[in-house]
Amino acid sequence: MRGTSLASLSAAQHRFEPVLAAAGAQGITLGEQLFAVVDALDSSGSLRRTLSDPAIDGDAKAGLVASVLGRLDARVVDAVSDLVKARWSSAEDLIEAVEHLGFDAVLASAQAGNELERVEDELFRITRSLVGQREVRQALFDPRVPGDKRADLAENLLRGKVADATLAVARRAAASPRGRRFVATLGLVGELAAARRERLVASVTSGSELSQAQLDRLGALLQQEYGQDLQLNVTVDPAIIGGLRIQVGADVVDSTVLARLADARRRLAS
C-alpha cells in the first residue's frame, strides 16, 4: 500500500477497534462477513471501481454499501461504509483494507478469549510443519481446486488441534489466497497477532537447532536493536548449510553460507 492508503487503513482500524473489543467472541463472525465482502469486491469489477473512486461522494458510496450489504451485520456494514469514504491509491488497496479488518476481527476474538498468544504460536507451527510437505502446500494453493475444497482440506488437517481463530485463518488462507501462498498468509496474520500483542516478529532460519542459550542471546540482541520485545520464530533448514537468516519486518540480515556463496557468484559474474 502507498502512504495515502496506509493512513486510511490505520484510521479505519483505530475506529473499528472499540467495535471489536465490544464484540468479543463474535469477532470471528464479523471477520468471516468481512471476508465475504472481499470476495464480492474481487468478483465485481464495477462495484470495486465505484467504491474506490475518489470522484464519487463518500456518502453516496456508503449508501451503495448499505444497499448491497444490507443483510450483513450492521457493524460490518458500518466498517465497510467507513472504509469507502476514505481515499485509496487503488481499488486493490481498498479490498486489502477490508481483508485486513477481517483478520483483525478474527484475532480480536482470540484476544477476548485470552488465546491470542496461542493463535500466534499455532500459525507459526503450522507454517513450520509444512516446510517438508510440498504436496500438501501445493494442494492448499492449487487454483484447479475450488476454494471451498481447499478450505475443507485445511480444516481436515487442523480440526480439533488448534484454536477456533487459527482454524478460521487457515480456512481463509486456503479458500482465498489472493495471490499469496498459504504459508505467506499465515505469516502475515501471525505478524498482525504479534502487533496486537505489541511485539515484533523475528523470523529466524538456521542451518541447525539453536540452544536455549543461543536463542536467549539472539533475542536479547534483537530486543536491544529494535527497542522492544520480539517473538522469535525459528525454522531449521539444513539447505542453508550454516549461519542465520533473520527477518524483522522489512529488515533482512542473511549471514548464511548459501547467501555468501550467492554473493560471491554475483561478484565473479560482474
PDB file of N, CA, C and O in Angstrom, residues 27-88:
ATOM      1  N   GLY A  27     -16.251 -11.699  17.173  1.00  0.00           N
ATOM      2  CA  GLY A  27     -15.316 -11.174  16.193  1.00  0.00           C
ATOM      3  C   GLY A  27     -15.083 -12.122  15.026  1.00  0.00           C
ATOM      4  O   GLY A  27     -14.876 -11.673  13.892  1.00  0.00           O
ATOM      5  N   ILE A  28     -15.111 -13.428  15.289  1.00  0.00           N
ATOM      6  CA  ILE A  28     -14.924 -14.392  14.197  1.00  0.00           C
ATOM      7  C   ILE A  28     -16.028 -14.240  13.155  1.00  0.00           C
ATOM      8  O   ILE A  28     -15.773 -14.249  11.944  1.00  0.00           O
ATOM      9  N   THR A  29     -17.257 -14.086  13.614  1.00  0.00           N
ATOM     10  CA  THR A  29     -18.379 -13.914  12.685  1.00  0.00           C
ATOM     11  C   THR A  29     -18.223 -12.633  11.879  1.00  0.00           C
ATOM     12  O   THR A  29     -18.445 -12.617  10.659  1.00  0.00           O
ATOM     13  N   LEU A  30     -17.822 -11.561  12.541  1.00  0.00           N
ATOM     14  CA  LEU A  30     -17.602 -10.306  11.826  1.00  0.00           C
ATOM     15  C   LEU A  30     -16.480 -10.469  10.801  1.00  0.00           C
ATOM     16  O   LEU A  30     -16.576  -9.966   9.681  1.00  0.00           O
ATOM     17  N   GLY A  31     -15.421 -11.172  11.198  1.00  0.00           N
ATOM     18  CA  GLY A  31     -14.320 -11.404  10.276  1.00  0.00           C
ATOM     19  C   GLY A  31     -14.752 -12.182   9.054  1.00  0.00           C
ATOM     20  O   GLY A  31     -14.381 -11.834   7.913  1.00  0.00           O
ATOM     21  N   GLU A  32     -15.538 -13.223   9.255  1.00  0.00           N
ATOM     22  CA  GLU A  32     -15.984 -14.030   8.124  1.00  0.00           C
ATOM     23  C   GLU A  32     -16.887 -13.232   7.192  1.00  0.00           C
ATOM     24  O   GLU A  32     -16.848 -13.405   5.971  1.00  0.00           O
ATOM     25  N   GLN A  33     -17.698 -12.335   7.750  1.00  0.00           N
ATOM     26  CA  GLN A  33     -18.533 -11.493   6.901  1.00  0.00           C
ATOM     27  C   GLN A  33     -17.691 -10.481   6.127  1.00  0.00           C
ATOM     28  O   GLN A  33     -17.979 -10.177   4.964  1.00  0.00           O
ATOM     29  N   LEU A  34     -16.649  -9.964   6.752  1.00  0.00           N
ATOM     30  CA  LEU A  34     -15.745  -9.065   6.033  1.00  0.00           C
ATOM     31  C   LEU A  34     -15.027  -9.803   4.906  1.00  0.00           C
ATOM     32  O   LEU A  34     -14.806  -9.237   3.820  1.00  0.00           O
ATOM     33  N   PHE A  35     -14.683 -11.054   5.133  1.00  0.00           N
ATOM     34  CA  PHE A  35     -14.077 -11.850   4.059  1.00  0.00           C
ATOM     35  C   PHE A  35     -15.061 -12.031   2.903  1.00  0.00           C
ATOM     36  O   PHE A  35     -14.664 -12.044   1.733  1.00  0.00           O
ATOM     37  N   ALA A  36     -16.343 -12.170   3.236  1.00  0.00           N
ATOM     38  CA  ALA A  36     -17.366 -12.292   2.189  1.00  0.00           C
ATOM     39  C   ALA A  36     -17.431 -11.002   1.360  1.00  0.00           C
ATOM     40  O   ALA A  36     -17.653 -11.041   0.141  1.00  0.00           O
ATOM     41  N   VAL A  37     -17.226  -9.867   2.022  1.00  0.00           N
ATOM     42  CA  VAL A  37     -17.196  -8.591   1.297  1.00  0.00           C
ATOM     43  C   VAL A  37     -15.992  -8.559   0.353  1.00  0.00           C
ATOM     44  O   VAL A  37     -16.098  -8.101  -0.795  1.00  0.00           O
ATOM     45  N   VAL A  38     -14.847  -9.049   0.816  1.00  0.00           N
ATOM     46  CA  VAL A  38     -13.656  -9.129  -0.037  1.00  0.00           C
ATOM     47  C   VAL A  38     -13.973  -9.942  -1.286  1.00  0.00           C
ATOM     48  O   VAL A  38     -13.635  -9.541  -2.414  1.00  0.00           O
ATOM     49  N   ASP A  39     -14.616 -11.089  -1.099  1.00  0.00           N
ATOM     50  CA  ASP A  39     -14.956 -11.946  -2.238  1.00  0.00           C
ATOM     51  C   ASP A  39     -15.894 -11.235  -3.207  1.00  0.00           C
ATOM     52  O   ASP A  39     -15.766 -11.368  -4.436  1.00  0.00           O
ATOM     53  N   ALA A  40     -16.854 -10.478  -2.657  1.00  0.00           N
ATOM     54  CA  ALA A  40     -17.793  -9.750  -3.510  1.00  0.00           C
ATOM     55  C   ALA A  40     -17.071  -8.683  -4.331  1.00  0.00           C
ATOM     56  O   ALA A  40     -17.344  -8.499  -5.520  1.00  0.00           O
ATOM     57  N   LEU A  41     -16.127  -7.991  -3.699  1.00  0.00           N
ATOM     58  CA  LEU A  41     -15.364  -6.964  -4.416  1.00  0.00           C
ATOM     59  C   LEU A  41     -14.443  -7.583  -5.457  1.00  0.00           C
ATOM     60  O   LEU A  41     -14.270  -7.039  -6.555  1.00  0.00           O
ATOM     61  N   ASP A  42     -13.856  -8.724  -5.119  1.00  0.00           N
ATOM     62  CA  ASP A  42     -12.991  -9.413  -6.083  1.00  0.00           C
ATOM     63  C   ASP A  42     -13.757  -9.870  -7.313  1.00  0.00           C
ATOM     64  O   ASP A  42     -13.213  -9.922  -8.419  1.00  0.00           O
ATOM     65  N   SER A  43     -15.014 -10.212  -7.120  1.00  0.00           N
ATOM     66  CA  SER A  43     -15.796 -10.780  -8.222  1.00  0.00           C
ATOM     67  C   SER A  43     -16.536  -9.736  -9.052  1.00  0.00           C
ATOM     68  O   SER A  43     -17.092 -10.058 -10.108  1.00  0.00           O
ATOM     69  N   SER A  44     -16.563  -8.479  -8.581  1.00  0.00           N
ATOM     70  CA  SER A  44     -17.301  -7.441  -9.301  1.00  0.00           C
ATOM     71  C   SER A  44     -16.413  -6.231  -9.560  1.00  0.00           C
ATOM     72  O   SER A  44     -16.196  -5.396  -8.667  1.00  0.00           O
ATOM     73  N   GLY A  45     -15.918  -6.132 -10.778  1.00  0.00           N
ATOM     74  CA  GLY A  45     -15.073  -5.008 -11.139  1.00  0.00           C
ATOM     75  C   GLY A  45     -15.795  -3.674 -11.028  1.00  0.00           C
ATOM     76  O   GLY A  45     -15.214  -2.683 -10.561  1.00  0.00           O
ATOM     77  N   SER A  46     -17.052  -3.627 -11.435  1.00  0.00           N
ATOM     78  CA  SER A  46     -17.795  -2.363 -11.389  1.00  0.00           C
ATOM     79  C   SER A  46     -17.996  -1.899  -9.955  1.00  0.00           C
ATOM     80  O   SER A  46     -17.880  -0.694  -9.655  1.00  0.00           O
ATOM     81  N   LEU A  47     -18.280  -2.839  -9.041  1.00  0.00           N
ATOM     82  CA  LEU A  47     -18.502  -2.475  -7.641  1.00  0.00           C
ATOM     83  C   LEU A  47     -17.228  -1.933  -7.008  1.00  0.00           C
ATOM     84  O   LEU A  47     -17.254  -0.889  -6.339  1.00  0.00           O
ATOM     85  N   ARG A  48     -16.105  -2.622  -7.203  1.00  0.00           N
ATOM     86  CA  ARG A  48     -14.872  -2.151  -6.564  1.00  0.00           C
ATOM     87  C   ARG A  48     -14.388  -0.838  -7.164  1.00  0.00           C
ATOM     88  O   ARG A  48     -13.839   0.003  -6.463  1.00  0.00           O
ATOM     89  N   ARG A  49     -14.609  -0.632  -8.472  1.00  0.00           N
ATOM     90  CA  ARG A  49     -14.211   0.642  -9.066  1.00  0.00           C
ATOM     91  C   ARG A  49     -15.057   1.789  -8.523  1.00  0.00           C
ATOM     92  O   ARG A  49     -14.543   2.879  -8.250  1.00  0.00           O
ATOM     93  N   THR A  50     -16.339   1.531  -8.377  1.00  0.00           N
ATOM     94  CA  THR A  50     -17.232   2.570  -7.860  1.00  0.00           C
ATOM     95  C   THR A  50     -16.887   2.923  -6.417  1.00  0.00           C
ATOM     96  O   THR A  50     -16.788   4.104  -6.054  1.00  0.00           O
ATOM     97  N   LEU A  51     -16.682   1.912  -5.590  1.00  0.00           N
ATOM     98  CA  LEU A  51     -16.450   2.159  -4.164  1.00  0.00           C
ATOM     99  C   LEU A  51     -15.073   2.744  -3.877  1.00  0.00           C
ATOM    100  O   LEU A  51     -14.860   3.310  -2.798  1.00  0.00           O
ATOM    101  N   SER A  52     -14.150   2.633  -4.813  1.00  0.00           N
ATOM    102  CA  SER A  52     -12.811   3.196  -4.608  1.00  0.00           C
ATOM    103  C   SER A  52     -12.588   4.479  -5.397  1.00  0.00           C
ATOM    104  O   SER A  52     -11.513   5.076  -5.316  1.00  0.00           O
ATOM    105  N   ASP A  53     -13.596   4.938  -6.125  1.00  0.00           N
ATOM    106  CA  ASP A  53     -13.459   6.114  -6.982  1.00  0.00           C
ATOM    107  C   ASP A  53     -13.481   7.391  -6.134  1.00  0.00           C
ATOM    108  O   ASP A  53     -14.507   7.717  -5.516  1.00  0.00           O
ATOM    109  N   PRO A  54     -12.369   8.128  -6.085  1.00  0.00           N
ATOM    110  CA  PRO A  54     -12.334   9.340  -5.258  1.00  0.00           C
ATOM    111  C   PRO A  54     -13.239  10.463  -5.778  1.00  0.00           C
ATOM    112  O   PRO A  54     -13.531  11.414  -5.047  1.00  0.00           O
ATOM    113  N   ALA A  55     -13.687  10.352  -7.031  1.00  0.00           N
ATOM    114  CA  ALA A  55     -14.542  11.392  -7.598  1.00  0.00           C
ATOM    115  C   ALA A  55     -16.002  11.251  -7.154  1.00  0.00           C
ATOM    116  O   ALA A  55     -16.797  12.177  -7.327  1.00  0.00           O
ATOM    117  N   ILE A  56     -16.355  10.103  -6.581  1.00  0.00           N
ATOM    118  CA  ILE A  56     -17.724   9.864  -6.136  1.00  0.00           C
ATOM    119  C   ILE A  56     -17.842  10.239  -4.664  1.00  0.00           C
ATOM    120  O   ILE A  56     -16.981   9.906  -3.850  1.00  0.00           O
ATOM    121  N   ASP A  57     -18.907  10.917  -4.327  1.00  0.00           N
ATOM    122  CA  ASP A  57     -19.139  11.367  -2.946  1.00  0.00           C
ATOM    123  C   ASP A  57     -19.119  10.192  -1.969  1.00  0.00           C
ATOM    124  O   ASP A  57     -19.710   9.136  -2.235  1.00  0.00           O
ATOM    125  N   GLY A  58     -18.446  10.387  -0.840  1.00  0.00           N
ATOM    126  CA  GLY A  58     -18.305   9.314   0.145  1.00  0.00           C
ATOM    127  C   GLY A  58     -19.636   8.831   0.691  1.00  0.00           C
ATOM    128  O   GLY A  58     -19.844   7.621   0.874  1.00  0.00           O
ATOM    129  N   ASP A  59     -20.547   9.750   0.955  1.00  0.00           N
ATOM    130  CA  ASP A  59     -21.854   9.346   1.491  1.00  0.00           C
ATOM    131  C   ASP A  59     -22.632   8.536   0.456  1.00  0.00           C
ATOM    132  O   ASP A  59     -23.378   7.603   0.813  1.00  0.00           O
ATOM    133  N   ALA A  60     -22.463   8.879  -0.811  1.00  0.00           N
ATOM    134  CA  ALA A  60     -23.135   8.116  -1.863  1.00  0.00           C
ATOM    135  C   ALA A  60     -22.595   6.691  -1.912  1.00  0.00           C
ATOM    136  O   ALA A  60     -23.360   5.715  -2.065  1.00  0.00           O
ATOM    137  N   LYS A  61     -21.281   6.551  -1.766  1.00  0.00           N
ATOM    138  CA  LYS A  61     -20.683   5.209  -1.750  1.00  0.00           C
ATOM    139  C   LYS A  61     -21.127   4.431  -0.521  1.00  0.00           C
ATOM    140  O   LYS A  61     -21.385   3.221  -0.598  1.00  0.00           O
ATOM    141  N   ALA A  62     -21.242   5.119   0.620  1.00  0.00           N
ATOM    142  CA  ALA A  62     -21.712   4.445   1.829  1.00  0.00           C
ATOM    143  C   ALA A  62     -23.151   3.972   1.656  1.00  0.00           C
ATOM    144  O   ALA A  62     -23.539   2.899   2.146  1.00  0.00           O
ATOM    145  N   GLY A  63     -23.953   4.775   0.951  1.00  0.00           N
ATOM    146  CA  GLY A  63     -25.332   4.365   0.690  1.00  0.00           C
ATOM    147  C   GLY A  63     -25.392   3.127  -0.178  1.00  0.00           C
ATOM    148  O   GLY A  63     -26.231   2.240   0.037  1.00  0.00           O
ATOM    149  N   LEU A  64     -24.478   3.041  -1.150  1.00  0.00           N
ATOM    150  CA  LEU A  64     -24.411   1.849  -2.004  1.00  0.00           C
ATOM    151  C   LEU A  64     -24.022   0.635  -1.179  1.00  0.00           C
ATOM    152  O   LEU A  64     -24.585  -0.457  -1.352  1.00  0.00           O
ATOM    153  N   VAL A  65     -23.067   0.811  -0.270  1.00  0.00           N
ATOM    154  CA  VAL A  65     -22.654  -0.288   0.612  1.00  0.00           C
ATOM    155  C   VAL A  65     -23.842  -0.781   1.418  1.00  0.00           C
ATOM    156  O   VAL A  65     -24.074  -1.994   1.542  1.00  0.00           O
ATOM    157  N   ALA A  66     -24.616   0.143   1.971  1.00  0.00           N
ATOM    158  CA  ALA A  66     -25.764  -0.241   2.790  1.00  0.00           C
ATOM    159  C   ALA A  66     -26.791  -1.029   1.988  1.00  0.00           C
ATOM    160  O   ALA A  66     -27.392  -1.991   2.490  1.00  0.00           O
ATOM    161  N   SER A  67     -26.988  -0.638   0.711  1.00  0.00           N
ATOM    162  CA  SER A  67     -27.985  -1.338  -0.106  1.00  0.00           C
ATOM    163  C   SER A  67     -27.484  -2.710  -0.552  1.00  0.00           C
ATOM    164  O   SER A  67     -28.261  -3.669  -0.630  1.00  0.00           O
ATOM    165  N   VAL A  68     -26.183  -2.824  -0.832  1.00  0.00           N
ATOM    166  CA  VAL A  68     -25.624  -4.083  -1.323  1.00  0.00           C
ATOM    167  C   VAL A  68     -25.372  -5.071  -0.188  1.00  0.00           C
ATOM    168  O   VAL A  68     -25.584  -6.282  -0.337  1.00  0.00           O
ATOM    169  N   LEU A  69     -24.945  -4.549   0.956  1.00  0.00           N
ATOM    170  CA  LEU A  69     -24.551  -5.426   2.071  1.00  0.00           C
ATOM    171  C   LEU A  69     -25.559  -5.415   3.209  1.00  0.00           C
ATOM    172  O   LEU A  69     -25.246  -5.846   4.329  1.00  0.00           O
ATOM    173  N   GLY A  70     -26.767  -4.951   2.942  1.00  0.00           N
ATOM    174  CA  GLY A  70     -27.758  -4.771   3.999  1.00  0.00           C
ATOM    175  C   GLY A  70     -28.066  -6.005   4.824  1.00  0.00           C
ATOM    176  O   GLY A  70     -28.502  -5.902   5.977  1.00  0.00           O
ATOM    177  N   ARG A  71     -27.822  -7.202   4.277  1.00  0.00           N
ATOM    178  CA  ARG A  71     -28.131  -8.425   5.016  1.00  0.00           C
ATOM    179  C   ARG A  71     -27.041  -8.802   6.017  1.00  0.00           C
ATOM    180  O   ARG A  71     -27.250  -9.693   6.857  1.00  0.00           O
ATOM    181  N   LEU A  72     -25.904  -8.145   5.932  1.00  0.00           N
ATOM    182  CA  LEU A  72     -24.810  -8.460   6.843  1.00  0.00           C
ATOM    183  C   LEU A  72     -24.997  -7.747   8.174  1.00  0.00           C
ATOM    184  O   LEU A  72     -25.835  -6.851   8.322  1.00  0.00           O
ATOM    185  N   ASP A  73     -24.190  -8.134   9.148  1.00  0.00           N
ATOM    186  CA  ASP A  73     -24.209  -7.495  10.459  1.00  0.00           C
ATOM    187  C   ASP A  73     -24.007  -5.988  10.291  1.00  0.00           C
ATOM    188  O   ASP A  73     -23.150  -5.546   9.510  1.00  0.00           O
ATOM    189  N   ALA A  74     -24.776  -5.196  11.027  1.00  0.00           N
ATOM    190  CA  ALA A  74     -24.701  -3.742  10.902  1.00  0.00           C
ATOM    191  C   ALA A  74     -23.295  -3.221  11.198  1.00  0.00           C
ATOM    192  O   ALA A  74     -22.865  -2.209  10.626  1.00  0.00           O
ATOM    193  N   ARG A  75     -22.560  -3.918  12.078  1.00  0.00           N
ATOM    194  CA  ARG A  75     -21.203  -3.484  12.405  1.00  0.00           C
ATOM    195  C   ARG A  75     -20.265  -3.657  11.208  1.00  0.00           C
ATOM    196  O   ARG A  75     -19.339  -2.844  11.011  1.00  0.00           O
ATOM    197  N   VAL A  76     -20.494  -4.680  10.420  1.00  0.00           N
ATOM    198  CA  VAL A  76     -19.707  -4.891   9.206  1.00  0.00           C
ATOM    199  C   VAL A  76     -20.059  -3.832   8.162  1.00  0.00           C
ATOM    200  O   VAL A  76     -19.169  -3.259   7.512  1.00  0.00           O
ATOM    201  N   VAL A  77     -21.348  -3.568   8.002  1.00  0.00           N
ATOM    202  CA  VAL A  77     -21.788  -2.549   7.044  1.00  0.00           C
ATOM    203  C   VAL A  77     -21.191  -1.197   7.410  1.00  0.00           C
ATOM    204  O   VAL A  77     -20.692  -0.463   6.544  1.00  0.00           O
ATOM    205  N   ASP A  78     -21.215  -0.867   8.697  1.00  0.00           N
ATOM    206  CA  ASP A  78     -20.651   0.415   9.143  1.00  0.00           C
ATOM    207  C   ASP A  78     -19.147   0.481   8.878  1.00  0.00           C
ATOM    208  O   ASP A  78     -18.626   1.524   8.459  1.00  0.00           O
ATOM    209  N   ALA A  79     -18.441  -0.634   9.135  1.00  0.00           N
ATOM    210  CA  ALA A  79     -16.982  -0.653   8.930  1.00  0.00           C
ATOM    211  C   ALA A  79     -16.638  -0.465   7.461  1.00  0.00           C
ATOM    212  O   ALA A  79     -15.719   0.297   7.119  1.00  0.00           O
ATOM    213  N   VAL A  80     -17.355  -1.149   6.578  1.00  0.00           N
ATOM    214  CA  VAL A  80     -17.081  -1.022   5.140  1.00  0.00           C
ATOM    215  C   VAL A  80     -17.485   0.364   4.647  1.00  0.00           C
ATOM    216  O   VAL A  80     -16.790   0.972   3.820  1.00  0.00           O
ATOM    217  N   SER A  81     -18.598   0.892   5.156  1.00  0.00           N
ATOM    218  CA  SER A  81     -19.017   2.249   4.782  1.00  0.00           C
ATOM    219  C   SER A  81     -17.944   3.258   5.172  1.00  0.00           C
ATOM    220  O   SER A  81     -17.654   4.200   4.427  1.00  0.00           O
ATOM    221  N   ASP A  82     -17.355   3.068   6.337  1.00  0.00           N
ATOM    222  CA  ASP A  82     -16.275   3.944   6.789  1.00  0.00           C
ATOM    223  C   ASP A  82     -15.077   3.859   5.838  1.00  0.00           C
ATOM    224  O   ASP A  82     -14.468   4.872   5.494  1.00  0.00           O
ATOM    225  N   LEU A  83     -14.762   2.646   5.406  1.00  0.00           N
ATOM    226  CA  LEU A  83     -13.629   2.455   4.504  1.00  0.00           C
ATOM    227  C   LEU A  83     -13.850   3.151   3.163  1.00  0.00           C
ATOM    228  O   LEU A  83     -12.938   3.794   2.633  1.00  0.00           O
ATOM    229  N   VAL A  84     -15.034   3.020   2.593  1.00  0.00           N
ATOM    230  CA  VAL A  84     -15.247   3.559   1.244  1.00  0.00           C
ATOM    231  C   VAL A  84     -15.293   5.086   1.235  1.00  0.00           C
ATOM    232  O   VAL A  84     -15.138   5.713   0.177  1.00  0.00           O
ATOM    233  N   LYS A  85     -15.491   5.697   2.398  1.00  0.00           N
ATOM    234  CA  LYS A  85     -15.471   7.159   2.469  1.00  0.00           C
ATOM    235  C   LYS A  85     -14.042   7.700   2.433  1.00  0.00           C
ATOM    236  O   LYS A  85     -13.836   8.891   2.185  1.00  0.00           O
ATOM    237  N   ALA A  86     -13.059   6.827   2.724  1.00  0.00           N
ATOM    238  CA  ALA A  86     -11.663   7.253   2.760  1.00  0.00           C
ATOM    239  C   ALA A  86     -11.070   7.269   1.349  1.00  0.00           C
ATOM    240  O   ALA A  86     -11.705   6.849   0.382  1.00  0.00           O
ATOM    241  N   ARG A  87      -9.840   7.760   1.254  1.00  0.00           N
ATOM    242  CA  ARG A  87      -9.150   7.818  -0.039  1.00  0.00           C
ATOM    243  C   ARG A  87      -8.201   6.634  -0.157  1.00  0.00           C
ATOM    244  O   ARG A  87      -7.490   6.295   0.796  1.00  0.00           O
ATOM    245  N   TRP A  88      -8.184   6.034  -1.351  1.00  0.00           N
ATOM    246  CA  TRP A  88      -7.352   4.857  -1.602  1.00  0.00           C
ATOM    247  C   TRP A  88      -6.558   5.066  -2.882  1.00  0.00           C
ATOM    248  O   TRP A  88      -7.056   5.642  -3.857  1.00  0.00           O
TER     249      TRP A  88
END
